[in-house]
Amino acid sequence: MFRPTLAAMAVILTFAQEGMADSPRTIVVMDGSGSMWGQIDGRAKLEIARDTVAEVLGTIPADQELGLMAYGHRRKGDCSDIELVVPPAKGTAAAILGSVNSMKFLGKTPLSQAVKQAAQALRYSEDAATVVLVTDGLETCNADPCAVARELEASGLNFTAHVIGFGLTQKEGAQVACLATETGGRYIQASDAGSLSAALRETIAAVAPEPAPEPKPKPAALPKATLDAPDQAAKGSEIQVGWTGPDDALDTIEIATPGQGAGRFFVYVQSGNPVTLRVPAESGTYELRYKLNDKTTLASRRIEIVEALVTLDAPDVVAAGADVSITWQGPDGPQDNIQIAKAGTDSYETYGYVSGTNPLVLIAPEEPGDYEILYKFGDAEIIGRRALKIVPAGEAPQDQGDIPADPSVVPVTFDVPPGLEGVPLDWSAVPVEGSGLAVEAMAMPEARAGGWQGTLEPGDWDVTATGPGVELGARVQVEPDQANRFVIGSVSESGVPEVAPEFVPEAEAMGEDAPAGAVGDPVAIAIRGVFGFAVNWRAIPLSGQDSETLADTSPQEGAWNTRLDPGIWRIIGQGEGATGFVYAGDIEVSRAMDPTLVMPHFMAYPKFTNNNGYPCKGKPLCSVGDKASGLSLLLQDGYRTDQPLFLETAAGVRSATPTFSLFAKAGGAEQMIAILNPSQWLGSNGTCVDTVAGPYCTFAGLDAHEEKAARVVGASIYLGAARATPATLQADGIPVTNPAADLFDQLAPNWNRN
């Protein structure tokens, strides 16, 4: 919507800054990559670029020598697709406009080589030369923009490059800004319609004829500004900075070393109040500055960047190959990760990036021994560690929280009769008088839906569970080396708990004379948790069974006791208040199965890239946790999403929920198959359903595999606080399924695993 205008205006601003009479020969390097087809407010960026170039070319002096170079405009996937479309000369405005209007936008982004070729076309080693790069993406052709900039600066007579960030984030802009900063140029990035208007006014004024000299008026007093921020912050962390000031479109808040120029970390004030600013990764004394139009400092204050506070909460001893749940505190920088490494070595055995997942779950090494859990800041510096002992699988609990390390107690599971799985119950267990047990009564601290999984000393216990209109009780005998799983039924009329039967799998209880059709009835299963916190569980049907997505209405600590129709299900577990997913995997439910399951771990976190968003490659299932938008979702192998973002109107009104697109490969080419919160959607395009994050719309005409992948994404979507708000899954107090449960039921009622 606005980046092309800023880019073109920057060309004129450069002319004005370097003098109208002695303006150097200039080439504009235009991004012709396929991403220019992206839309802003319903218009393609390439259309906005064409309109803006037409407007700006009319303001350029006739004697200005100007040329045009383009890349990615003729062929797909070709890093050599760079062309000097209009050589630099006087009076080229019409030729440049015609070339821009006829450009195709197809290929890759070889921006470094394009800038170098433009400099060579300007004979930069002999004459003053200026290159203005307009890009909406990062380098995709294995070149180092910073190295190219240093080479041109060292060998050029008077060479300057200006870079226009076309829709880049602050982090992305920092990766290409060196092309400008290394050559004495300027990196320009606009964030909204207001900054576009300000840049347009400034550049038009810059090329207007200079009026006759007049006596210089007395400089007007600078406007006031203030900054409210913490006195210190952990290195690499994010801080909140409150401010007052002019609030002009290009005003910024930056952090820099005292006495030095512009800082590398900055944010536009119009992004909010307070603004969120990431601080440098090096400790020391820094300066926060409010800068008018990103130039003049109006207010400043000191801030100390100190070593980061890091905590790692995890078990001391785990079994080889078991899951290790690590609750962490740290800077949460983009490359921060947690590793498990052998004690006294620098090599890790396994790792995971912290961003988007807390707690982080890693798989313990298979080889017993002494290890360490390490927090690695920026994937470079170890700033936190704790000891971890790995023992053979038979010597330690395989599931922390389910099987006790204390040999005097044993695990027990208490189930409720069918139909009461979702009722919140208060559980307690009291030693039977005369049983010889010296322990005190055991009780859960709060109500939980369905059964109870815990540990008790061997012996006789009276177990009770009470809830709204429900009173259950049974006397059980807990024995060592036994399954110790019981069904707790209704309390007898005398008030004394009845003797509870041992749990019997449904298939065994029905016997060989089970009636025909009984195999289609739901199967009771218990999915064991391994975490010391409550988990929200969901199950998505994958094999065409006549079932809806099942979402439990209350978080479960320990086992999830539920009933599922026979068939293949995708099980998703998400910790209450956690980010990302703690468990995800597929199970096949049948009457012959073991009724108690341990979920498979997926261990796949796709890394975000600017060009590919979040891709899932080579893994059966990938968990996406996008910190900026608060979205979490699951992807299947071969699919990707672009970066979730919040749409804005021309007036700067931001949407309440984010949007993203789902892509799949089709015959070597990529195609979009679904969108969350589309700005426009026609009924003929396909079907939309409601999710906790807004409408999720899927294009018609997909094959069975694409429909399955799109359904899994839609049914796994969580947004921010919605993860910890069970009320979103209730209506008038009656549990209902996830709003995404009916996803694709109209499109693919008979889809299969493939």
mmCIF file of C-alpha atoms in Angstrom, residues 9-143:
data_model
loop_
_atom_site.group_PDB
_atom_site.id
_atom_site.type_symbol
_atom_site.label_atom_id
_atom_site.label_comp_id
_atom_site.label_asym_id
_atom_site.label_seq_id
_atom_site.Cartn_x
_atom_site.Cartn_y
_atom_site.Cartn_z
ATOM 1 C CA MET A 9 10.125 9.509 -2.708
ATOM 2 C CA ALA A 10 13.436 8.483 -1.159
ATOM 3 C CA VAL A 11 15.030 8.830 -4.597
ATOM 4 C CA ILE A 12 14.012 12.470 -4.722
ATOM 5 C CA LEU A 13 15.004 13.055 -1.122
ATOM 6 C CA THR A 14 18.452 11.754 -2.017
ATOM 7 C CA PHE A 15 18.669 14.225 -4.914
ATOM 8 C CA ALA A 16 17.764 17.118 -2.644
ATOM 9 C CA GLN A 17 20.250 16.110 0.024
ATOM 10 C CA GLU A 18 23.170 15.907 -2.395
ATOM 11 C CA GLY A 19 22.419 19.135 -4.258
ATOM 12 C CA MET A 20 20.222 19.768 -7.270
ATOM 13 C CA ALA A 21 22.985 21.081 -9.539
ATOM 14 C CA ASP A 22 25.463 18.305 -8.811
ATOM 15 C CA SER A 23 23.128 15.340 -8.425
ATOM 16 C CA PRO A 24 25.055 12.110 -9.097
ATOM 17 C CA ARG A 25 23.971 9.683 -11.761
ATOM 18 C CA THR A 26 21.374 7.375 -10.182
ATOM 19 C CA ILE A 27 19.890 3.944 -10.851
ATOM 20 C CA VAL A 28 16.738 2.712 -9.138
ATOM 21 C CA VAL A 29 16.864 -1.071 -8.532
ATOM 22 C CA MET A 30 13.265 -2.336 -8.590
ATOM 23 C CA ASP A 31 12.121 -5.587 -6.949
ATOM 24 C CA GLY A 32 10.365 -7.692 -9.586
ATOM 25 C CA SER A 33 9.957 -10.818 -7.475
ATOM 26 C CA GLY A 34 6.690 -12.723 -7.208
ATOM 27 C CA SER A 35 5.962 -11.379 -3.744
ATOM 28 C CA MET A 36 5.019 -8.043 -5.347
ATOM 29 C CA TRP A 37 1.649 -9.666 -6.120
ATOM 30 C CA GLY A 38 0.881 -9.479 -2.391
ATOM 31 C CA GLN A 39 -2.016 -7.202 -1.530
ATOM 32 C CA ILE A 40 -2.381 -4.278 0.838
ATOM 33 C CA ASP A 41 -5.940 -3.047 1.423
ATOM 34 C CA GLY A 42 -7.159 -5.069 -1.545
ATOM 35 C CA ARG A 43 -4.605 -3.716 -4.057
ATOM 36 C CA ALA A 44 -1.512 -5.479 -5.345
ATOM 37 C CA LYS A 45 1.731 -3.840 -4.266
ATOM 38 C CA LEU A 46 2.941 -3.742 -7.863
ATOM 39 C CA GLU A 47 -0.099 -1.638 -8.864
ATOM 40 C CA ILE A 48 0.611 0.856 -6.086
ATOM 41 C CA ALA A 49 4.269 0.999 -7.157
ATOM 42 C CA ARG A 50 3.323 1.809 -10.746
ATOM 43 C CA ASP A 51 0.940 4.603 -9.725
ATOM 44 C CA THR A 52 3.500 6.106 -7.361
ATOM 45 C CA VAL A 53 6.367 6.011 -9.896
ATOM 46 C CA ALA A 54 4.146 7.839 -12.404
ATOM 47 C CA GLU A 55 3.426 10.534 -9.817
ATOM 48 C CA VAL A 56 7.020 10.989 -8.689
ATOM 49 C CA LEU A 57 8.760 10.937 -12.088
ATOM 50 C CA GLY A 58 6.982 14.158 -12.985
ATOM 51 C CA THR A 59 8.848 15.973 -10.187
ATOM 52 C CA ILE A 60 12.382 14.978 -11.258
ATOM 53 C CA PRO A 61 14.476 17.725 -12.968
ATOM 54 C CA ALA A 62 14.964 17.214 -16.701
ATOM 55 C CA ASP A 63 18.776 17.246 -16.391
ATOM 56 C CA GLN A 64 18.876 14.463 -13.786
ATOM 57 C CA GLU A 65 20.579 11.312 -15.121
ATOM 58 C CA LEU A 66 18.363 8.456 -13.997
ATOM 59 C CA GLY A 67 18.209 4.759 -14.908
ATOM 60 C CA LEU A 68 16.248 1.621 -13.980
ATOM 61 C CA MET A 69 17.464 -1.890 -13.140
ATOM 62 C CA ALA A 70 15.097 -4.773 -12.285
ATOM 63 C CA TYR A 71 15.452 -8.292 -10.945
ATOM 64 C CA GLY A 72 13.148 -11.300 -10.806
ATOM 65 C CA HIS A 73 10.928 -9.844 -13.568
ATOM 66 C CA ARG A 74 11.474 -12.327 -16.392
ATOM 67 C CA ARG A 75 11.967 -15.836 -15.015
ATOM 68 C CA LYS A 76 11.033 -17.862 -11.949
ATOM 69 C CA GLY A 77 13.747 -19.335 -9.721
ATOM 70 C CA ASP A 78 16.627 -17.712 -11.641
ATOM 71 C CA CYS A 79 19.175 -15.793 -9.534
ATOM 72 C CA SER A 80 20.755 -14.365 -12.705
ATOM 73 C CA ASP A 81 17.522 -12.634 -13.764
ATOM 74 C CA ILE A 82 18.925 -9.070 -13.459
ATOM 75 C CA GLU A 83 18.550 -6.501 -16.267
ATOM 76 C CA LEU A 84 19.552 -2.874 -16.816
ATOM 77 C CA VAL A 85 16.182 -1.933 -18.303
ATOM 78 C CA VAL A 86 16.867 1.802 -18.807
ATOM 79 C CA PRO A 87 20.521 2.984 -18.844
ATOM 80 C CA PRO A 88 21.122 6.141 -16.782
ATOM 81 C CA ALA A 89 20.671 9.299 -18.873
ATOM 82 C CA LYS A 90 18.849 12.605 -18.933
ATOM 83 C CA GLY A 91 15.176 12.654 -19.875
ATOM 84 C CA THR A 92 14.505 8.972 -19.134
ATOM 85 C CA ALA A 93 11.320 9.512 -17.098
ATOM 86 C CA ALA A 94 8.965 8.300 -19.846
ATOM 87 C CA ALA A 95 11.077 5.223 -20.594
ATOM 88 C CA ILE A 96 11.285 4.290 -16.907
ATOM 89 C CA LEU A 97 7.543 4.688 -16.445
ATOM 90 C CA GLY A 98 6.805 2.539 -19.501
ATOM 91 C CA SER A 99 9.187 -0.162 -18.295
ATOM 92 C CA VAL A 100 7.692 -0.253 -14.790
ATOM 93 C CA ASN A 101 4.163 -0.457 -16.211
ATOM 94 C CA SER A 102 5.106 -3.439 -18.408
ATOM 95 C CA MET A 103 7.163 -5.337 -15.809
ATOM 96 C CA LYS A 104 6.202 -8.850 -14.794
ATOM 97 C CA PHE A 105 6.735 -9.933 -11.203
ATOM 98 C CA LEU A 106 7.837 -13.567 -11.124
ATOM 99 C CA GLY A 107 11.115 -14.615 -9.614
ATOM 100 C CA LYS A 108 13.651 -14.580 -6.818
ATOM 101 C CA THR A 109 15.430 -11.766 -4.923
ATOM 102 C CA PRO A 110 19.133 -11.450 -5.947
ATOM 103 C CA LEU A 111 19.269 -7.958 -4.436
ATOM 104 C CA SER A 112 23.013 -7.973 -3.586
ATOM 105 C CA GLN A 113 24.152 -8.800 -7.130
ATOM 106 C CA ALA A 114 21.626 -6.335 -8.580
ATOM 107 C CA VAL A 115 23.050 -3.467 -6.492
ATOM 108 C CA LYS A 116 26.582 -4.452 -7.553
ATOM 109 C CA GLN A 117 25.661 -4.495 -11.250
ATOM 110 C CA ALA A 118 23.924 -1.139 -10.918
ATOM 111 C CA ALA A 119 27.079 0.354 -9.365
ATOM 112 C CA GLN A 120 29.175 -1.031 -12.230
ATOM 113 C CA ALA A 121 26.761 0.434 -14.800
ATOM 114 C CA LEU A 122 27.257 3.831 -13.133
ATOM 115 C CA ARG A 123 31.085 3.492 -13.299
ATOM 116 C CA TYR A 124 31.084 3.982 -9.563
ATOM 117 C CA SER A 125 34.882 3.697 -9.302
ATOM 118 C CA GLU A 126 35.294 6.734 -11.600
ATOM 119 C CA ASP A 127 32.306 8.994 -10.864
ATOM 120 C CA ALA A 128 29.898 9.785 -8.036
ATOM 121 C CA ALA A 129 27.059 7.256 -8.142
ATOM 122 C CA THR A 130 23.871 6.550 -6.214
ATOM 123 C CA VAL A 131 21.802 3.337 -6.177
ATOM 124 C CA VAL A 132 18.320 3.202 -4.640
ATOM 125 C CA LEU A 133 17.194 -0.361 -3.851
ATOM 126 C CA VAL A 134 13.459 -1.056 -3.477
ATOM 127 C CA THR A 135 12.836 -4.532 -1.984
ATOM 128 C CA ASP A 136 9.965 -6.273 -0.236
ATOM 129 C CA GLY A 137 12.028 -9.352 0.657
ATOM 130 C CA LEU A 138 15.424 -10.548 1.841
ATOM 131 C CA GLU A 139 18.319 -11.924 -0.215
ATOM 132 C CA THR A 140 17.385 -15.385 -1.621
ATOM 133 C CA CYS A 141 20.443 -16.075 -3.810
ATOM 134 C CA ASN A 142 23.207 -16.990 -1.337
ATOM 135 C CA ALA A 143 24.877 -13.577 -1.232
#
